[in-house]
Short mmCIF file of C-alpha atoms in Angstrom, two decimals:
data_model
loop_
_atom_site.label_atom_id
_atom_site.label_comp_id
_atom_site.label_asym_id
_atom_site.label_seq_id
_atom_site.Cartn_x
_atom_site.Cartn_y
_atom_site.Cartn_z
CA MET L 2 -28.85 -39.96 -6.93
CA GLN L 3 -28.06 -38.38 -10.29
CA SER L 4 -28.72 -34.85 -8.98
CA TYR L 5 -26.47 -35.57 -5.99
CA ILE L 6 -23.66 -36.54 -8.36
CA VAL L 7 -24.13 -33.29 -10.33
CA VAL L 8 -24.03 -31.19 -7.13
CA LEU L 9 -20.95 -33.04 -5.93
CA ALA L 10 -19.23 -32.51 -9.29
CA LEU L 11 -19.98 -28.76 -9.25
CA THR L 12 -18.74 -28.51 -5.67
CA CYS L 13 -15.48 -30.18 -6.65
CA LEU L 14 -15.14 -27.85 -9.66
CA PHE L 15 -15.59 -24.67 -7.59
CA SER L 16 -13.23 -26.02 -4.92
CA SER L 17 -10.54 -26.64 -7.53
CA ILE L 18 -10.96 -23.15 -9.02
CA TYR L 19 -10.64 -21.57 -5.54
CA ALA L 20 -7.63 -23.72 -4.70
CA ALA L 21 -5.94 -22.62 -7.91
CA SER L 22 -6.37 -18.96 -6.94
CA VAL L 23 -4.91 -19.45 -3.45
CA LYS L 24 -1.15 -18.96 -3.43
CA THR L 25 1.63 -20.07 -1.15
CA GLN L 26 2.57 -17.14 1.09
CA GLU L 27 5.38 -15.22 -0.58
CA CYS L 28 6.24 -11.55 -0.90
CA GLY L 29 6.84 -8.99 -3.59
CA ARG L 30 5.73 -10.90 -6.68
CA VAL L 31 6.82 -9.16 -9.92
CA ASP L 32 5.24 -9.74 -13.31
CA GLU L 33 7.75 -8.42 -15.85
CA ALA L 34 5.04 -7.68 -18.42
CA GLN L 35 3.15 -5.53 -15.90
CA LEU L 36 6.35 -3.86 -14.76
CA LYS L 37 7.17 -2.65 -18.26
CA ASN L 38 3.73 -1.89 -19.70
CA GLY L 39 3.80 1.84 -18.86
CA GLU L 40 0.17 1.90 -17.71
CA LEU L 41 -1.04 4.29 -15.01
CA ILE L 42 -3.87 2.06 -13.80
CA THR L 43 -2.80 -1.28 -12.34
CA GLN L 44 -4.28 -4.55 -13.43
CA PRO L 45 -6.52 -6.19 -10.77
CA ASN L 46 -3.73 -8.55 -9.61
CA GLU L 47 -0.96 -5.93 -9.76
CA HIS L 48 0.48 -4.52 -6.51
CA PRO L 49 -1.73 -6.91 -4.50
CA TRP L 50 -0.38 -5.60 -1.16
CA ILE L 51 -2.26 -2.30 -1.43
CA ALA L 52 -5.18 -2.10 1.03
CA LYS L 53 -7.89 0.45 1.77
CA ILE L 54 -8.87 2.10 5.04
CA GLU L 55 -12.51 3.24 5.03
CA ASP L 56 -14.82 4.90 7.51
CA ASP L 57 -18.20 3.43 8.49
CA GLU L 58 -19.84 5.03 5.46
CA GLY L 59 -17.42 3.42 3.02
CA ARG L 60 -15.46 6.58 2.28
CA LEU L 61 -11.80 5.99 1.47
CA LEU L 62 -9.58 7.57 4.13
CA CYS L 63 -6.11 6.18 3.48
CA SER L 64 -4.17 3.39 1.85
CA ALA L 65 -2.24 0.72 3.73
CA VAL L 66 0.42 -1.80 2.69
CA LEU L 67 0.34 -5.51 3.58
CA ILE L 68 3.77 -6.71 4.80
CA ASP L 69 2.84 -10.23 5.95
CA ALA L 70 -0.29 -12.31 6.45
CA ARG L 71 -1.26 -10.50 9.67
CA HIS L 72 0.25 -7.00 9.44
CA ALA L 73 0.04 -3.85 7.33
CA LEU L 74 1.64 -0.40 7.52
CA THR L 75 0.01 3.01 7.13
CA GLY L 76 0.52 6.58 8.25
CA ALA L 77 0.03 7.16 11.97
CA HIS L 78 -2.25 10.12 11.20
CA CYS L 79 -4.52 7.71 9.29
CA ALA L 80 -5.03 5.64 12.45
CA HIS L 81 -4.93 8.42 15.03
CA SER L 82 -8.13 10.33 14.28
CA PRO L 83 -10.37 10.50 17.37
CA SER L 84 -13.44 10.94 15.15
CA VAL L 85 -12.95 7.74 13.11
CA GLU L 86 -12.53 4.23 14.47
CA ILE L 87 -10.86 1.97 11.93
CA LYS L 88 -12.48 -1.45 12.12
CA ASN L 89 -11.48 -3.31 8.95
CA LEU L 90 -8.77 -3.47 6.32
CA ILE L 91 -9.99 -4.08 2.75
CA LEU L 92 -7.64 -5.88 0.38
CA GLY L 93 -7.96 -6.92 -3.23
CA ASP L 94 -10.40 -4.11 -4.06
CA TRP L 95 -8.85 -2.75 -7.23
CA ASN L 96 -11.68 -0.42 -8.24
CA LEU L 97 -13.13 0.88 -4.97
CA GLY L 98 -15.98 -1.55 -4.56
CA ASP L 99 -17.24 -1.45 -8.14
CA GLU L 100 -18.87 -4.85 -8.33
CA THR L 101 -19.45 -4.48 -12.07
CA VAL L 102 -15.79 -5.47 -12.25
CA ASN L 103 -16.21 -9.21 -11.83
CA THR L 104 -12.83 -9.77 -10.25
CA ASN L 105 -13.62 -7.39 -7.39
CA ALA L 106 -16.32 -9.52 -5.80
CA GLU L 107 -14.08 -12.60 -5.94
CA ALA L 108 -10.88 -10.83 -4.95
CA THR L 109 -11.88 -8.56 -2.07
CA GLN L 110 -11.12 -9.54 1.53
CA LYS L 111 -12.42 -7.43 4.42
CA VAL L 112 -10.37 -8.38 7.49
CA PRO L 113 -11.18 -7.13 11.02
CA ILE L 114 -8.44 -5.17 12.78
CA LYS L 115 -7.17 -6.49 16.11
CA LYS L 116 -4.77 -3.72 17.13
CA ILE L 117 -3.08 -0.59 15.82
CA THR L 118 0.39 0.32 17.11
CA VAL L 119 1.40 3.93 16.51
CA HIS L 120 5.10 4.75 16.45
CA PRO L 121 6.08 6.06 19.92
CA GLY L 122 7.92 9.00 18.37
CA TYR L 123 4.89 10.26 16.45
CA LYS L 124 3.34 13.60 17.37
CA LEU L 125 0.01 14.67 15.92
CA GLY L 126 0.48 17.15 13.10
CA GLU L 127 4.13 16.26 12.51
CA ALA L 128 5.51 14.08 9.70
CA GLN L 129 8.43 12.53 11.58
CA ASN L 130 7.71 8.93 12.64
CA ASP L 131 4.25 9.16 11.04
CA LEU L 132 3.91 5.39 10.92
CA ALA L 133 1.54 2.80 12.36
CA ILE L 134 1.34 -1.00 12.28
CA ILE L 135 -2.07 -2.60 11.76
CA GLU L 136 -2.42 -6.10 13.24
CA LEU L 137 -5.28 -8.15 11.80
CA LYS L 138 -7.50 -10.53 13.75
CA HIS L 139 -6.71 -13.36 11.37
CA GLU L 140 -4.40 -14.05 8.46
CA VAL L 141 -5.37 -12.96 4.99
CA VAL L 142 -5.79 -15.64 2.35
CA SER L 143 -2.94 -15.31 -0.13
CA THR L 144 -4.33 -15.18 -3.69
CA ASP L 145 -3.50 -13.55 -7.00
CA PHE L 146 -5.19 -10.40 -5.66
CA VAL L 147 -3.94 -10.34 -2.03
CA GLN L 148 -0.25 -10.84 -1.24
CA PRO L 149 2.31 -9.07 0.97
CA ILE L 150 5.18 -6.96 -0.28
CA CYS L 151 8.75 -7.68 0.86
CA LEU L 152 10.35 -5.51 3.51
CA PRO L 153 13.70 -4.02 2.47
CA SER L 154 17.06 -4.44 4.10
CA ALA L 155 18.62 -1.61 6.07
CA GLU L 156 21.05 -1.18 3.16
CA ASP L 157 18.31 -0.39 0.64
CA LEU L 158 18.48 3.33 1.37
CA LYS L 159 21.79 5.11 1.74
CA GLY L 160 22.37 8.83 2.07
CA ASP L 161 19.48 11.28 2.03
CA LYS L 162 18.15 10.37 -1.43
CA ALA L 163 16.33 7.23 -2.52
CA SER L 164 18.01 5.55 -5.47
CA GLY L 165 16.90 2.93 -7.94
CA ASP L 166 13.86 2.61 -10.17
CA LEU L 167 11.11 3.70 -7.78
CA ALA L 168 7.35 3.84 -8.25
CA LEU L 169 4.35 5.11 -6.31
CA ALA L 170 1.70 2.39 -5.89
CA GLY L 171 -1.63 2.91 -4.16
CA PHE L 172 -4.59 5.23 -4.52
CA ALA L 173 -4.40 8.84 -5.66
CA ARG L 174 -6.02 11.78 -3.97
CA ILE L 175 -9.36 12.18 -5.70
CA GLY L 176 -10.09 15.46 -7.42
CA ARG L 177 -13.39 16.63 -8.85
CA HIS L 178 -14.47 14.80 -12.01
CA ASP L 179 -11.39 12.60 -11.75
CA PRO L 180 -11.87 9.45 -13.88
CA LEU L 181 -8.72 7.84 -12.44
CA GLY L 182 -9.30 8.55 -8.76
CA THR L 183 -11.24 5.39 -8.01
CA ARG L 184 -8.67 2.89 -9.23
CA ARG L 185 -5.34 1.62 -7.95
CA ILE L 186 -2.44 3.37 -9.67
CA LYS L 187 1.28 2.99 -10.29
CA VAL L 188 3.37 6.02 -11.21
CA PRO L 189 7.13 6.49 -11.74
CA PHE L 190 8.73 8.41 -8.87
CA GLU L 191 11.62 10.87 -9.17
CA SER L 192 13.53 11.29 -5.95
CA LEU L 193 15.21 14.42 -4.66
CA SER L 194 17.54 14.83 -1.73
CA SER L 195 15.64 15.46 1.47
CA GLN L 196 17.92 18.43 2.12
CA GLU L 197 16.84 20.01 -1.16
CA CYS L 198 13.18 19.57 -0.17
CA HIS L 199 13.90 21.03 3.26
CA GLU L 200 15.42 24.10 1.61
CA GLN L 201 12.26 24.57 -0.47
CA PHE L 202 9.93 23.98 2.48
CA LYS L 203 11.49 24.52 5.90
CA GLN L 204 8.96 22.31 7.69
CA PHE L 205 9.94 19.29 5.57
CA PRO L 206 11.75 16.80 7.84
CA THR L 207 15.08 15.65 6.44
CA GLU L 208 14.37 12.09 7.70
CA LEU L 209 11.70 11.66 5.02
CA ILE L 210 12.21 10.44 1.47
CA CYS L 211 11.38 13.29 -0.88
CA GLY L 212 10.43 13.47 -4.54
CA PHE L 213 7.54 13.79 -6.94
CA ALA L 214 5.27 11.74 -9.19
CA ALA L 215 2.63 12.62 -11.74
CA ARG L 216 -0.11 11.82 -9.23
CA SER L 217 -0.53 12.95 -5.62
CA PRO L 218 -0.84 9.84 -3.41
CA LEU L 219 -3.37 9.14 -0.73
CA SER L 220 -1.64 8.82 2.65
CA GLY L 221 -0.47 5.28 3.31
CA SER L 222 0.33 4.57 -0.34
CA ALA L 223 3.57 2.73 -1.08
CA LEU L 224 6.89 3.77 -2.56
CA VAL L 225 8.25 0.56 -4.08
CA GLU L 226 11.28 -0.77 -5.89
CA ALA L 227 11.68 -3.98 -7.92
CA VAL L 228 15.11 -5.45 -7.15
CA GLY L 229 17.03 -8.72 -7.19
CA ASN L 230 17.19 -11.72 -9.50
CA PRO L 231 14.48 -12.78 -9.85
CA LYS L 232 12.99 -9.37 -9.13
CA LYS L 233 10.82 -8.81 -6.07
CA PHE L 234 9.08 -5.63 -4.97
CA HIS L 235 10.45 -4.10 -1.78
CA LEU L 236 8.65 -1.46 0.28
CA ILE L 237 10.84 1.64 0.46
CA GLY L 238 8.44 4.26 1.85
CA ILE L 239 4.95 5.13 3.07
CA ALA L 240 3.34 8.37 1.80
CA VAL L 241 2.54 10.76 4.65
CA VAL L 242 2.81 14.38 3.48
CA GLY L 243 2.80 16.63 0.43
CA PHE L 244 3.56 20.28 -0.27
CA TYR L 245 3.70 22.71 -3.18
CA SER L 246 7.30 23.76 -3.71
CA SER L 247 8.79 27.09 -4.72
CA GLU L 248 9.40 25.52 -8.14
CA LYS L 249 5.65 24.94 -8.41
CA ARG L 250 5.89 21.17 -8.12
CA ASP L 251 3.77 18.97 -5.93
CA LEU L 252 6.47 17.35 -3.79
CA GLN L 253 5.80 14.31 -1.63
CA GLY L 254 7.28 12.99 1.59
CA TYR L 255 7.51 9.31 2.53
CA ILE L 256 8.46 7.64 5.78
CA SER L 257 11.67 5.68 5.10
CA ILE L 258 10.97 2.00 5.77
CA PRO L 259 14.68 1.00 5.86
CA LEU L 260 15.19 3.51 8.68
CA GLN L 261 12.18 2.10 10.57
CA LEU L 262 12.99 -1.59 10.09
CA ASP L 263 14.05 -2.31 13.67
CA TRP L 264 10.84 -0.88 15.12
CA ILE L 265 8.66 -2.65 12.54
CA GLN L 266 10.29 -6.05 12.97
CA LYS L 267 10.22 -5.83 16.75
CA ASN L 268 6.49 -5.09 16.78
CA ILE L 269 5.38 -7.66 14.19
CA SER L 270 7.36 -10.44 15.90
CA GLU L 271 5.87 -9.94 19.37
#
């Protein structure tokens, strides 16, 4: 009887700890201390909408961005490869499966994918409309480590240049001997007019958001902005292309989420 009471007490304790980590579904949570700390590597619970797309051998292919409990966005080229079938979305994995980081084992959710909807205007090898919606088989559990980002309004991007205090959040392209390439990053983003980028690289579509950051993002990474009072993170763009400019800068192109809002909302509401 005494051992039963001990087991019951431990069960209640673990249940209460889990319940405390589960959050009411909300979007775009901002921690002001994290926002202003100037770090390149995120904390494990920072930018909790960033997901990973892996192949069957666990190699990281692309990032994705959770926009509600059942849907994420990524580049269409990430989901369009005939040689790789994407089966799961991995969320909460801050350090690429390194289980020596205790929070990873507790935080990570691997969710089966139900359907991928590629933008009807996408053409293989082109950056225009390079966007896909991932629908999950079941809802993610909202915790400190897994939460959706807010979608923007159509007014959040005016003209051909993104404005505001923007940041790249996701995973970087991994170079050789790169000590930072395995961890989720956040980097300030400096925007340029898309026309200026088109003049430097004629193949750059003027519909894309253009600019540069100190790190080159993996496709599907997020361009984000913290706005409002209280502040919430809004998704402004999805990384899809990069090129080396005539000014010897690594410029980046992002699908504009405000311009794609109608298509996104139509497809996630069906």
